[in-house]
PDB file of C-alpha atoms in Angstrom:
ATOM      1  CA  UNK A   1       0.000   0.000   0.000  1.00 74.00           C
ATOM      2  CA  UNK A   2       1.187   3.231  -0.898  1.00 76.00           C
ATOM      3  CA  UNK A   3      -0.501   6.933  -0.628  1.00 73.00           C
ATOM      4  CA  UNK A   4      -0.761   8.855  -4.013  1.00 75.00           C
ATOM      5  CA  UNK A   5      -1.240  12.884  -3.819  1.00 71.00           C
ATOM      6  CA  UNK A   6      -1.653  12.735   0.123  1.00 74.00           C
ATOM      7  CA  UNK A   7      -5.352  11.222  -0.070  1.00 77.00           C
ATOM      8  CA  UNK A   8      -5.697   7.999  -1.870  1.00 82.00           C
ATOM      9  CA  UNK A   9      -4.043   4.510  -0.526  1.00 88.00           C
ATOM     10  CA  UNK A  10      -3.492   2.575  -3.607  1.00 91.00           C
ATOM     11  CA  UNK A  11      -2.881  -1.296  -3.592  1.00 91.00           C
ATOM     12  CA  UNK A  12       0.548  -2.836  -5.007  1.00 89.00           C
ATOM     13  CA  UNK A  13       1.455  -6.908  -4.936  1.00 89.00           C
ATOM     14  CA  UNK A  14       5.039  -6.840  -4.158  1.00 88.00           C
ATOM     15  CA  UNK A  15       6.466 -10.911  -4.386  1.00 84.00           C
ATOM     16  CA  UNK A  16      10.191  -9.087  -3.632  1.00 86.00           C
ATOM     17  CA  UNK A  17      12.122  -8.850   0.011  1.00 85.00           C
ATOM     18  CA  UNK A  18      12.149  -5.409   1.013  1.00 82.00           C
ATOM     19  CA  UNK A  19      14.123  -3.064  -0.363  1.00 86.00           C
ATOM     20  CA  UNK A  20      13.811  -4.509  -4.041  1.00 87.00           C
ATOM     21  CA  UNK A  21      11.880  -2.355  -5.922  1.00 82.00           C
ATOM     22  CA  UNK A  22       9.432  -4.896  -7.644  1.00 84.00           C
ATOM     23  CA  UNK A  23       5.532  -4.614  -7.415  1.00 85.00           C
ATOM     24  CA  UNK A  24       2.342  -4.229  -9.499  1.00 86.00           C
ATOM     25  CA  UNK A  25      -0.201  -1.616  -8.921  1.00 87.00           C
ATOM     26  CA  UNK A  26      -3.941  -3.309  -8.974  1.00 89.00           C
ATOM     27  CA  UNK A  27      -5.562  -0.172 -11.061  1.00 86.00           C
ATOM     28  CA  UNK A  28      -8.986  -1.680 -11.575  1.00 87.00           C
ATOM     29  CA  UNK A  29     -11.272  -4.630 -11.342  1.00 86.00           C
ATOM     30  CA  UNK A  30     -14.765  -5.487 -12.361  1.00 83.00           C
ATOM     31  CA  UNK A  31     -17.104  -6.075  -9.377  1.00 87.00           C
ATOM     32  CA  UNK A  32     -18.341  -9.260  -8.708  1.00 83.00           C
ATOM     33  CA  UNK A  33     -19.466  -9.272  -5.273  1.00 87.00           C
ATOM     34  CA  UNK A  34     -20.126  -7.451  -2.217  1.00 92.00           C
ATOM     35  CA  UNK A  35     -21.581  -4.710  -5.040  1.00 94.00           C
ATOM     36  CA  UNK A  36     -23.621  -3.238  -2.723  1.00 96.00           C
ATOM     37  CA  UNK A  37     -21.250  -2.320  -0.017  1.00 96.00           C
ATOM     38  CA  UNK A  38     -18.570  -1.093  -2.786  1.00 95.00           C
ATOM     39  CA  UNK A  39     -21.626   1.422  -3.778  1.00 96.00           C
ATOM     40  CA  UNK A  40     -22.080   2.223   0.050  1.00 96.00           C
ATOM     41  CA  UNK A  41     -18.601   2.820  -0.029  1.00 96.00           C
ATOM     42  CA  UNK A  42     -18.496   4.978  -2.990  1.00 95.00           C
ATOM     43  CA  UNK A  43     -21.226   6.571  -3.134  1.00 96.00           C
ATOM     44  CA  UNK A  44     -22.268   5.685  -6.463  1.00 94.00           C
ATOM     45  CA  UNK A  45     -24.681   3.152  -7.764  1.00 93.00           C
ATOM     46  CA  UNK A  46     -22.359   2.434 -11.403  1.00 93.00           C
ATOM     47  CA  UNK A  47     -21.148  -0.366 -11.733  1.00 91.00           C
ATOM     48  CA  UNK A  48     -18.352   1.041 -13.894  1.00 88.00           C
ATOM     49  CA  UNK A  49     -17.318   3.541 -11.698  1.00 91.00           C
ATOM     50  CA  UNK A  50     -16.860   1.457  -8.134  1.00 93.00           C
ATOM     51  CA  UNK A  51     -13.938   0.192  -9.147  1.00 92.00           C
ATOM     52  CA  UNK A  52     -12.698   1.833 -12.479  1.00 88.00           C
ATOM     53  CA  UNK A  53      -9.097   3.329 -11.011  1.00 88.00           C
ATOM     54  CA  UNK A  54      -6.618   2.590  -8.149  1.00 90.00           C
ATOM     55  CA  UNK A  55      -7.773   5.045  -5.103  1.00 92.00           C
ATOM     56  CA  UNK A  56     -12.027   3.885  -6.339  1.00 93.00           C
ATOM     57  CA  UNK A  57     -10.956   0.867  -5.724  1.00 93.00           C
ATOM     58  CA  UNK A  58      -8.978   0.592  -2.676  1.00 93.00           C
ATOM     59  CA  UNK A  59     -11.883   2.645  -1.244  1.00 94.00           C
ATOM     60  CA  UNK A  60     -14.397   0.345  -2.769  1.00 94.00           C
ATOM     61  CA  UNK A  61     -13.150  -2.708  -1.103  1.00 93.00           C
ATOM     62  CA  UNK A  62     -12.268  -0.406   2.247  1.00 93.00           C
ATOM     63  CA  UNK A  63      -8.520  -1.291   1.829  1.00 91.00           C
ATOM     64  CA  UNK A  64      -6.606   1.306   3.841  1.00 91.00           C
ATOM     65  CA  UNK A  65      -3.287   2.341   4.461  1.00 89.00           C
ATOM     66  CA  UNK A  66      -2.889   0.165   7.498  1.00 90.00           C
ATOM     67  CA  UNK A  67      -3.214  -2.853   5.189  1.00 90.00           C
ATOM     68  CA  UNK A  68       0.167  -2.090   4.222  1.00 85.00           C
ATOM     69  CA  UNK A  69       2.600  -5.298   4.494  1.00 86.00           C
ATOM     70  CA  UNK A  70       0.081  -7.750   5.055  1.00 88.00           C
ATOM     71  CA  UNK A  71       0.406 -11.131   2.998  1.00 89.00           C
ATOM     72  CA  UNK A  72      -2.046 -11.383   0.111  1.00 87.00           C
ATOM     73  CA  UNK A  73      -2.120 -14.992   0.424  1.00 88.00           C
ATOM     74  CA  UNK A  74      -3.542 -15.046   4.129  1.00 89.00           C
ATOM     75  CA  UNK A  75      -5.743 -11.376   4.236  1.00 85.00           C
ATOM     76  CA  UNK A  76      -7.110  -9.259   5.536  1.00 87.00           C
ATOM     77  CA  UNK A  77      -6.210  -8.486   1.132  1.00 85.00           C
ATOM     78  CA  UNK A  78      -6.537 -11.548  -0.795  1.00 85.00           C
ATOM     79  CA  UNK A  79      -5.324 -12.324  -3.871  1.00 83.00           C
ATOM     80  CA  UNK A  80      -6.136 -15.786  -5.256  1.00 81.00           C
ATOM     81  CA  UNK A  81      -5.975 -18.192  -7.855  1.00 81.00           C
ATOM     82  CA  UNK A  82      -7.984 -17.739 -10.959  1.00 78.00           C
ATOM     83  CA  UNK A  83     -11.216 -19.701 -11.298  1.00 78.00           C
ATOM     84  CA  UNK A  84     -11.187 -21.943 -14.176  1.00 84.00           C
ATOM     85  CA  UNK A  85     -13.423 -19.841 -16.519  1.00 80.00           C
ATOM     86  CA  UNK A  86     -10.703 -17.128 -16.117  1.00 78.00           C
ATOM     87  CA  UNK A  87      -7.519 -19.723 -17.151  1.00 81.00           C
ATOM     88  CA  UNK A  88      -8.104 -18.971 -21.021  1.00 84.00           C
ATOM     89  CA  UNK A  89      -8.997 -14.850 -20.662  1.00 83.00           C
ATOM     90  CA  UNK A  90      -7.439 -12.696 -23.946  1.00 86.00           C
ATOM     91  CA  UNK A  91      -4.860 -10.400 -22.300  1.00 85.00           C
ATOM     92  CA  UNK A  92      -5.107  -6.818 -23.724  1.00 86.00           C
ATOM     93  CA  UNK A  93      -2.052  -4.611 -23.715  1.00 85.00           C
ATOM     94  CA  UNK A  94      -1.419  -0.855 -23.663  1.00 79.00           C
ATOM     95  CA  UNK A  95       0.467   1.775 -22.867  1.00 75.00           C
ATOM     96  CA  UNK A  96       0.997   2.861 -19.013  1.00 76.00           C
ATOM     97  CA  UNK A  97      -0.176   5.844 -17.809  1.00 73.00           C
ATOM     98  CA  UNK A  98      -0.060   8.666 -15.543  1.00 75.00           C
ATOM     99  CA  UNK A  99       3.847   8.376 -16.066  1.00 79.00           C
ATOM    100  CA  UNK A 100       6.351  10.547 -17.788  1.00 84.00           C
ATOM    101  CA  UNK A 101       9.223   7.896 -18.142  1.00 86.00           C
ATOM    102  CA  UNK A 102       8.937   4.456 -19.726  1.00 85.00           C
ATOM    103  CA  UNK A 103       5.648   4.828 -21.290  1.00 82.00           C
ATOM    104  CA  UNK A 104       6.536   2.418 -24.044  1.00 83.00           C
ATOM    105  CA  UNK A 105       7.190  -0.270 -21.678  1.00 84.00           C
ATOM    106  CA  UNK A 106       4.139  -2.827 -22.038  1.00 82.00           C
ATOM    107  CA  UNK A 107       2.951  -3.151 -18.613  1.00 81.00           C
ATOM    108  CA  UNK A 108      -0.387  -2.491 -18.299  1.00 81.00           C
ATOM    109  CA  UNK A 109      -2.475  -5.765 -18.841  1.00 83.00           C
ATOM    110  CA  UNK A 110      -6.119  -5.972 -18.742  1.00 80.00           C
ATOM    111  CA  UNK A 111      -8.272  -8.559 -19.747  1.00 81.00           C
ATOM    112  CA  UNK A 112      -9.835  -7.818 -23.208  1.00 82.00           C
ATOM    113  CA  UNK A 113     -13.137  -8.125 -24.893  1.00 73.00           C
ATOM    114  CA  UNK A 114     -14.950  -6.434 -21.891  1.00 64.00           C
ATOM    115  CA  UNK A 115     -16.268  -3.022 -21.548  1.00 55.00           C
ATOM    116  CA  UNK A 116     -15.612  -2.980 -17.982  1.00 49.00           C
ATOM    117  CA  UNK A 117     -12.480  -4.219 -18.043  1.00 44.00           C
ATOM    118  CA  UNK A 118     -10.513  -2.549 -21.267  1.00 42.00           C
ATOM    119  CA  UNK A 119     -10.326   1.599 -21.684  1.00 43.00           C
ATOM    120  CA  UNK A 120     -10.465   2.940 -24.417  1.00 41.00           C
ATOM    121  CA  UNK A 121      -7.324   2.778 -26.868  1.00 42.00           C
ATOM    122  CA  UNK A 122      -6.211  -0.363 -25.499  1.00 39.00           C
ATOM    123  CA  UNK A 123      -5.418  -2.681 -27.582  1.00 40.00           C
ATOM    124  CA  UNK A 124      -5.120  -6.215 -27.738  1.00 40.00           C
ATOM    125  CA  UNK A 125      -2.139  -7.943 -27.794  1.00 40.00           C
ATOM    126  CA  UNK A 126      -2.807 -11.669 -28.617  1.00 38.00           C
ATOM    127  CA  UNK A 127      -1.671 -13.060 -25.176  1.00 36.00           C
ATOM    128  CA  UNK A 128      -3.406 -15.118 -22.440  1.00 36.00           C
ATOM    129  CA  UNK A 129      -3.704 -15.283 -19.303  1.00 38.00           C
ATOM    130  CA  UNK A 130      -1.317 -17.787 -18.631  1.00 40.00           C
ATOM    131  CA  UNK A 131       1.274 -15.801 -21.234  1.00 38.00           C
ATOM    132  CA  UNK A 132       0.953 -12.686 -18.553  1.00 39.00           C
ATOM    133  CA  UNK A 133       2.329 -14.969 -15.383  1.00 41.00           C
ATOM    134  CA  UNK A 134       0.620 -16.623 -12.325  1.00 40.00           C
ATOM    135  CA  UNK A 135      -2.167 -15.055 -10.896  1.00 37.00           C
TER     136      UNK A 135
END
């Protein structure tokens, strides 16, 4: 967990020993459950816009800065394995963003073919899931 302009705690899943700067920022997700405590949360009843950036979603899943360092195999944050209908998912690739160096590099993965989950000007790049590494 990290703070971005003083007010948002964003989520990263670092699988590095401290001090090596390795980690991926979780920027979005499409809501699945517990929808109607995300839109408590947020204030909004869209679907689209609970968890559509990295500080909505944090807030919509009332991760906080104090989650910071806990595992995200054993919680309070977990990140599992994907369920079998996600093993076979089209990868979409694109530019990062909100960055002035590096912009080239290809690191922003999303899975493709869904409104929810792919922004506008992405575009896909022909992997799977299993191409982009474990989950």
């Amino acid at each position: 967990m990290y703070q971005s302009y003083g007010i948002h705690a964003l989520l990263n899943a670092v699988c590095e020993p401290e001090g090596v700067g390795a980690g991926v920022l979780i920027r979005a997700l499409e809501p699945v459950e517990g929808i109607e405590l995300m839109r408590s949360r947020r204030g909004t009843p869209q679907i689209k816009r609970l968890c559509s950036g990295p500080g909505k979603l944090t807030q919509a899943l009332g991760i906080e800065l104090r989650d910071n360092g806990t595992d995200l195999a054993r919680g309070p944050v977990v990140i599992s394995g994907r369920p079998a209908e996600w093993r076979d998912v089209q990868v979409a690739v694109d530019q990062r963003i909100g960055i002035t160096k590096a912009v080239e590099l290809p690191w922003r993965f999303t899975a493709a073919g869904q409104p929810v989950r792919v922004p506008a000007g992405t575009r896909a790049g022909g992997l799977t899931a299993a191409d982009a590494g474990p989950a």
